Short mmCIF file of C-alpha atoms in Angstrom, two decimals:
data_model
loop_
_atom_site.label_atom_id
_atom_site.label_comp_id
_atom_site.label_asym_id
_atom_site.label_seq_id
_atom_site.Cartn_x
_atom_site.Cartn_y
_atom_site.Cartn_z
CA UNK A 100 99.52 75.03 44.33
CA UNK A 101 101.32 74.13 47.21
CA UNK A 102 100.54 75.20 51.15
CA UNK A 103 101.32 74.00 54.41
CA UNK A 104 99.09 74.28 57.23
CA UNK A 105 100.62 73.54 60.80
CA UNK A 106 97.75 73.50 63.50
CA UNK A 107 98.81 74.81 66.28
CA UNK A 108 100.96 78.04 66.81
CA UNK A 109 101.90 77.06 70.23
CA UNK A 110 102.11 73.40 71.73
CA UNK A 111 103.55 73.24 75.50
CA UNK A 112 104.48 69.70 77.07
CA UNK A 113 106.61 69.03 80.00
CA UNK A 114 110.11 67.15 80.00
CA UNK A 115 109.65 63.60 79.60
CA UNK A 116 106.45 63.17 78.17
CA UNK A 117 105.79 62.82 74.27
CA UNK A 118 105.70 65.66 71.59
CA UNK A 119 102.96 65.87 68.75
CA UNK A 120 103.44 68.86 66.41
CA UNK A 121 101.06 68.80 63.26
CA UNK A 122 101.62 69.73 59.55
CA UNK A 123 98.69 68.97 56.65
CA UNK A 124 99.85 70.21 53.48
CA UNK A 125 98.43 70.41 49.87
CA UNK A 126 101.00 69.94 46.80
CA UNK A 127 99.90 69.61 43.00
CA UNK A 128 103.06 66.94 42.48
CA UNK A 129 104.31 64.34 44.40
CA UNK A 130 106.43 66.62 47.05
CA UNK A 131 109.39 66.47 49.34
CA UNK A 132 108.55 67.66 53.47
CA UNK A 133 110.93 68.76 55.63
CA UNK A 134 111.14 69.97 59.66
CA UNK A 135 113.11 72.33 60.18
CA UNK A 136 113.81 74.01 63.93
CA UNK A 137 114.54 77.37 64.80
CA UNK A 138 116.51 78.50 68.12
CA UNK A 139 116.77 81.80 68.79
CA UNK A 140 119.66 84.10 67.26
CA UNK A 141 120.24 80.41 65.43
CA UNK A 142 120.02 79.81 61.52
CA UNK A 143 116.96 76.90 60.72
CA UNK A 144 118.72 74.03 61.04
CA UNK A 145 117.05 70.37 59.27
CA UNK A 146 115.31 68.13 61.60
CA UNK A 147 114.19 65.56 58.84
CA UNK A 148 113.25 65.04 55.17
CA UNK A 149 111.04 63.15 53.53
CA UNK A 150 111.24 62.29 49.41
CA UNK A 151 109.22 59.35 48.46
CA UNK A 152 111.55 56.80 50.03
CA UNK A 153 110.28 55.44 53.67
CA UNK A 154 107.01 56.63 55.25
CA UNK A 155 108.51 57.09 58.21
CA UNK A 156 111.37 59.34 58.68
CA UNK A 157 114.09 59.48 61.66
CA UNK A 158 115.56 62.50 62.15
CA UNK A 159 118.11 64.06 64.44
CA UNK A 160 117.41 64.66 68.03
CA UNK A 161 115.15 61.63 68.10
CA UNK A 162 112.32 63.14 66.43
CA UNK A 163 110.43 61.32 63.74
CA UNK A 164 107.66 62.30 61.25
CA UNK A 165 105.00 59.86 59.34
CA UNK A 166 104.21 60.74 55.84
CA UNK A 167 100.29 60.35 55.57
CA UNK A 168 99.45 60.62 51.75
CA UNK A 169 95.55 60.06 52.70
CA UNK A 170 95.57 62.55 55.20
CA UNK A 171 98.38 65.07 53.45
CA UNK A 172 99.77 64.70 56.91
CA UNK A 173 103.08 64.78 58.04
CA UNK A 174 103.29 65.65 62.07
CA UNK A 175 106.34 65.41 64.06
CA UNK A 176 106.67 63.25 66.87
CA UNK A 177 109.48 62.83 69.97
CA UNK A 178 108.67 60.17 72.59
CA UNK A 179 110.77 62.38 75.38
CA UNK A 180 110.37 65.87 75.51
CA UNK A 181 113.82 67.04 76.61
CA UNK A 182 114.49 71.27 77.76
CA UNK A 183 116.79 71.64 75.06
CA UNK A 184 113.71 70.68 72.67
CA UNK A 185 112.10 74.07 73.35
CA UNK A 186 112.06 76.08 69.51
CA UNK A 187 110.28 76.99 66.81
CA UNK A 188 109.57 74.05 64.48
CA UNK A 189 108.65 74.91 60.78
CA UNK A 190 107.22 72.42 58.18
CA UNK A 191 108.19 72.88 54.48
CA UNK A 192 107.10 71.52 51.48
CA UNK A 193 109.32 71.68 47.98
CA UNK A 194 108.01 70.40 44.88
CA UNK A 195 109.27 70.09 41.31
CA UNK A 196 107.74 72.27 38.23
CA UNK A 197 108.81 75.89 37.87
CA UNK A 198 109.08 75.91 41.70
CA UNK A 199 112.25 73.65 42.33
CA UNK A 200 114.10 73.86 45.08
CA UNK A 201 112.00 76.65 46.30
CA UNK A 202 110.86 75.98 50.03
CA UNK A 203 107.53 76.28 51.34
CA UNK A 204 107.63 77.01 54.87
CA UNK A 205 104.43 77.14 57.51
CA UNK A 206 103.68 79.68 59.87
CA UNK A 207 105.70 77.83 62.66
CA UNK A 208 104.71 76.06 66.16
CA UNK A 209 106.48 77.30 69.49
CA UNK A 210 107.27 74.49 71.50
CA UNK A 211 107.83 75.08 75.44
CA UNK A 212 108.95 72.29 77.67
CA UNK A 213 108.40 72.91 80.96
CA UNK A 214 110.73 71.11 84.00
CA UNK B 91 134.21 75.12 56.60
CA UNK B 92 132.08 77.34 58.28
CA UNK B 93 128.57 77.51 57.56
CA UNK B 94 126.43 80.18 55.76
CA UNK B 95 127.06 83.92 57.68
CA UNK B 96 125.12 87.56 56.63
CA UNK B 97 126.19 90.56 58.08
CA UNK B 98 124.89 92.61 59.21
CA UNK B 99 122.87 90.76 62.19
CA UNK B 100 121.15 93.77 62.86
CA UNK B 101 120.00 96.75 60.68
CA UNK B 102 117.72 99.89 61.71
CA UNK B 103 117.29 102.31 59.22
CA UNK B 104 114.90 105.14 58.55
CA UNK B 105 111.92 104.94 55.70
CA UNK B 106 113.16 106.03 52.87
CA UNK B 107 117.42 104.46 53.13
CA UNK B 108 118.54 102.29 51.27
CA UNK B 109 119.78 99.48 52.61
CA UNK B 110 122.06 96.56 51.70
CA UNK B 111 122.19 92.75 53.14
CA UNK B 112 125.23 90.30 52.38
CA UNK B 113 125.58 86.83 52.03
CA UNK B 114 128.51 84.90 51.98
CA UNK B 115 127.71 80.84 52.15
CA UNK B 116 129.48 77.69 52.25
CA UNK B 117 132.26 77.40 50.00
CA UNK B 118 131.58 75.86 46.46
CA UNK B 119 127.82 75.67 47.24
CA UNK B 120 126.39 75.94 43.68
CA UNK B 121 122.63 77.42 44.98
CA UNK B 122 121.64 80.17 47.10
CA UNK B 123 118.44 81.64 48.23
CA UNK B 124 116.96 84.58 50.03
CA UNK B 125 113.84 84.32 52.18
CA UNK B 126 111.79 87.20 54.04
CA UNK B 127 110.69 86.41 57.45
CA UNK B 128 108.25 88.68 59.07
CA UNK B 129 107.04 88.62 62.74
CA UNK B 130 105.32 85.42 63.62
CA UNK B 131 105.59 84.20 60.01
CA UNK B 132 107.23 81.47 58.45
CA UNK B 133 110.10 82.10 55.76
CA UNK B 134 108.53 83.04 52.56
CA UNK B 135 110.70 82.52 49.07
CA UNK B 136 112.32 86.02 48.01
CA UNK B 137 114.78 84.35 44.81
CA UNK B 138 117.23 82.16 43.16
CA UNK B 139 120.86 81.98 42.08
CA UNK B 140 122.56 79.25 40.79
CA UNK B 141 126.03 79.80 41.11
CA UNK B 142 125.94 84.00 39.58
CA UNK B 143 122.91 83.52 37.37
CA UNK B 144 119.30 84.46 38.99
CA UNK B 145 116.97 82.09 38.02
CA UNK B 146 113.87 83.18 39.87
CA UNK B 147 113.12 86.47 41.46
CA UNK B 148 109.50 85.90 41.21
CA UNK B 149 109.31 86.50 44.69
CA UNK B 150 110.46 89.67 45.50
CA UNK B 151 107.69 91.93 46.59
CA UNK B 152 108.20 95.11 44.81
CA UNK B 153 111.10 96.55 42.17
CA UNK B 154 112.78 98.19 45.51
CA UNK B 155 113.93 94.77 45.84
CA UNK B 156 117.35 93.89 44.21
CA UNK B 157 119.75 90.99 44.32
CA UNK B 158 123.27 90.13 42.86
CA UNK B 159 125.69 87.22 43.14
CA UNK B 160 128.48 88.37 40.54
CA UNK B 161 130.86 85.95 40.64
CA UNK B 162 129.03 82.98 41.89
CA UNK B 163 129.99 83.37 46.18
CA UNK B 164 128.68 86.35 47.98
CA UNK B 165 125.62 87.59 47.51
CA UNK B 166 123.72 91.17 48.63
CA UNK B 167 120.14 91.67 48.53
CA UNK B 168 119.26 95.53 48.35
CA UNK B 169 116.51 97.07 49.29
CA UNK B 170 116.10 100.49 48.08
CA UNK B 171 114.03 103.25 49.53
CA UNK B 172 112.60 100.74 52.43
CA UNK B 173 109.21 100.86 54.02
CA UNK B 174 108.11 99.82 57.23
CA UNK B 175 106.67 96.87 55.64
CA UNK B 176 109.81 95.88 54.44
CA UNK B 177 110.82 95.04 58.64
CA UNK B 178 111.72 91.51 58.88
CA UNK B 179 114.49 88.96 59.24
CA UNK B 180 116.21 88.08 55.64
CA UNK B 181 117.79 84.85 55.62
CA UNK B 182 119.88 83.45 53.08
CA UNK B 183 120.64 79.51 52.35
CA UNK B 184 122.97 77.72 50.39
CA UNK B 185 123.00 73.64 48.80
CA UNK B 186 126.12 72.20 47.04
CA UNK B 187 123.74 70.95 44.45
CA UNK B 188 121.52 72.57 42.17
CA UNK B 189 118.06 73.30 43.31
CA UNK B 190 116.07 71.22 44.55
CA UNK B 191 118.97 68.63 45.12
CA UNK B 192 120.45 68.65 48.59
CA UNK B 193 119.92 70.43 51.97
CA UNK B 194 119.74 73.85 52.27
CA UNK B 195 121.64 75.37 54.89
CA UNK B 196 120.72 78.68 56.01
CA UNK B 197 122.14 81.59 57.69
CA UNK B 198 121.67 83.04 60.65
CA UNK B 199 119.76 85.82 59.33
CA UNK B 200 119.60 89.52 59.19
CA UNK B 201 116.96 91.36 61.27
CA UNK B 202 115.83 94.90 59.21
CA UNK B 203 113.55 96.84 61.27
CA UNK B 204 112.20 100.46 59.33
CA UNK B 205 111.36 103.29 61.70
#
């Protein structure tokens, strides 16, 4: 079965200092994570994917994840917190089986960047 | 083109209406998806079309639930006799590919609130 846990609903950092948002998930086959962010009255829009290529994945924005597979880990990271970073940020998981394609989304961390 | 849309953005209607969501995605995108998101939740997996044929509907929470894609392009989920349970934001997403092969892009959403 396949989960994702992010652990914390609500991370706040001020502009210019670094961003940490975690994601542990659990995933019966070898699975694909995704970050996706959420601006209000905007669709989810992808951050960055990861599918078995390199452990660490750029994204847009310059965020970046780390795929952990000891620690089913895969937290987001910025180095510069910037205003227009402030949005909900979901992780996902897909897998193959009976459930491709179908996304797997976590409950969601706010992110607030204070001036 | 332009990206996935759903109309309408906004829905209010009283328990017991039926009530009908639409779809229209990115132009010669093979998959599409619907999602439920309730308050403080992430997106949870509602069902599956590729191009008009629904491959999984295993997650649509009761038979009230209903969703078409007739000739492959728009899509409406219906919702018939609605609860207050059933207040939430429905997205929809759409891949070129089939599933599990290729972004999803997803709509803005439609926010369904049941008085």
């Amino acid at each position: 079965a396949q989960s994702v846990t992010q652990l914390d609903s609500h991370v706040s950092v001020s502009e210019g200092t670094p961003v940490l948002l975690r994601c542990n998930y659990s995933s019966s086959y070898s699975p694909s994570l995704f970050w996706y962010v959420q601006h209000p009255n905007k669709g989810l829009q992808l951050l960055l994917k990861y599918t078995s290529a390199a452990t660490l994945v750029k994204g847009i924005n310059g965020f970046e994840a780390e795929f952990k597979k000891s620690e089913t880990s895969f937290h987001l990271t910025k180095p510069s917190a910037h205003m227009s970073d402030a949005a909900e940020y979901f992780c996902v998981v897909s897998e193959g089986g009976s459930t491709l394609g179908r996304l797997y989304f976590g409950r969601g961390t706010q992110l607030t960047v204070w001036p | 083109g332009a990206g996935v849309s759903q109309s309408p953005r906004y829905k209010v209607a009283k328990r017991g209406q039926d009530v009908a969501l639409r779809c229209d995605p990115i132009s010669g995108h093979v998959s599409l998806f619907w999602y439920q998101q309730a308050l403080g939740q992430g997106p949870e997996f509602l069902t599956y079309f590729q191009n008009e044929a629904q491959l999984d509907k295993s997650g649509l929470p009761s038979d009230r639930f209903f969703a078409e894609r007739p000739e492959g392009s728009v899509s409406t989920l219906k919702i018939q006799r609605t609860q207050q349970e059933d207040s939430a934001v429905y997205l929809c997403a759409s891949s070129l590919g089939l599933a599990g092969l290729g972004e999803q892009f997803f709509g803005p959403g439609t926010r369904l609130t049941v008085l």
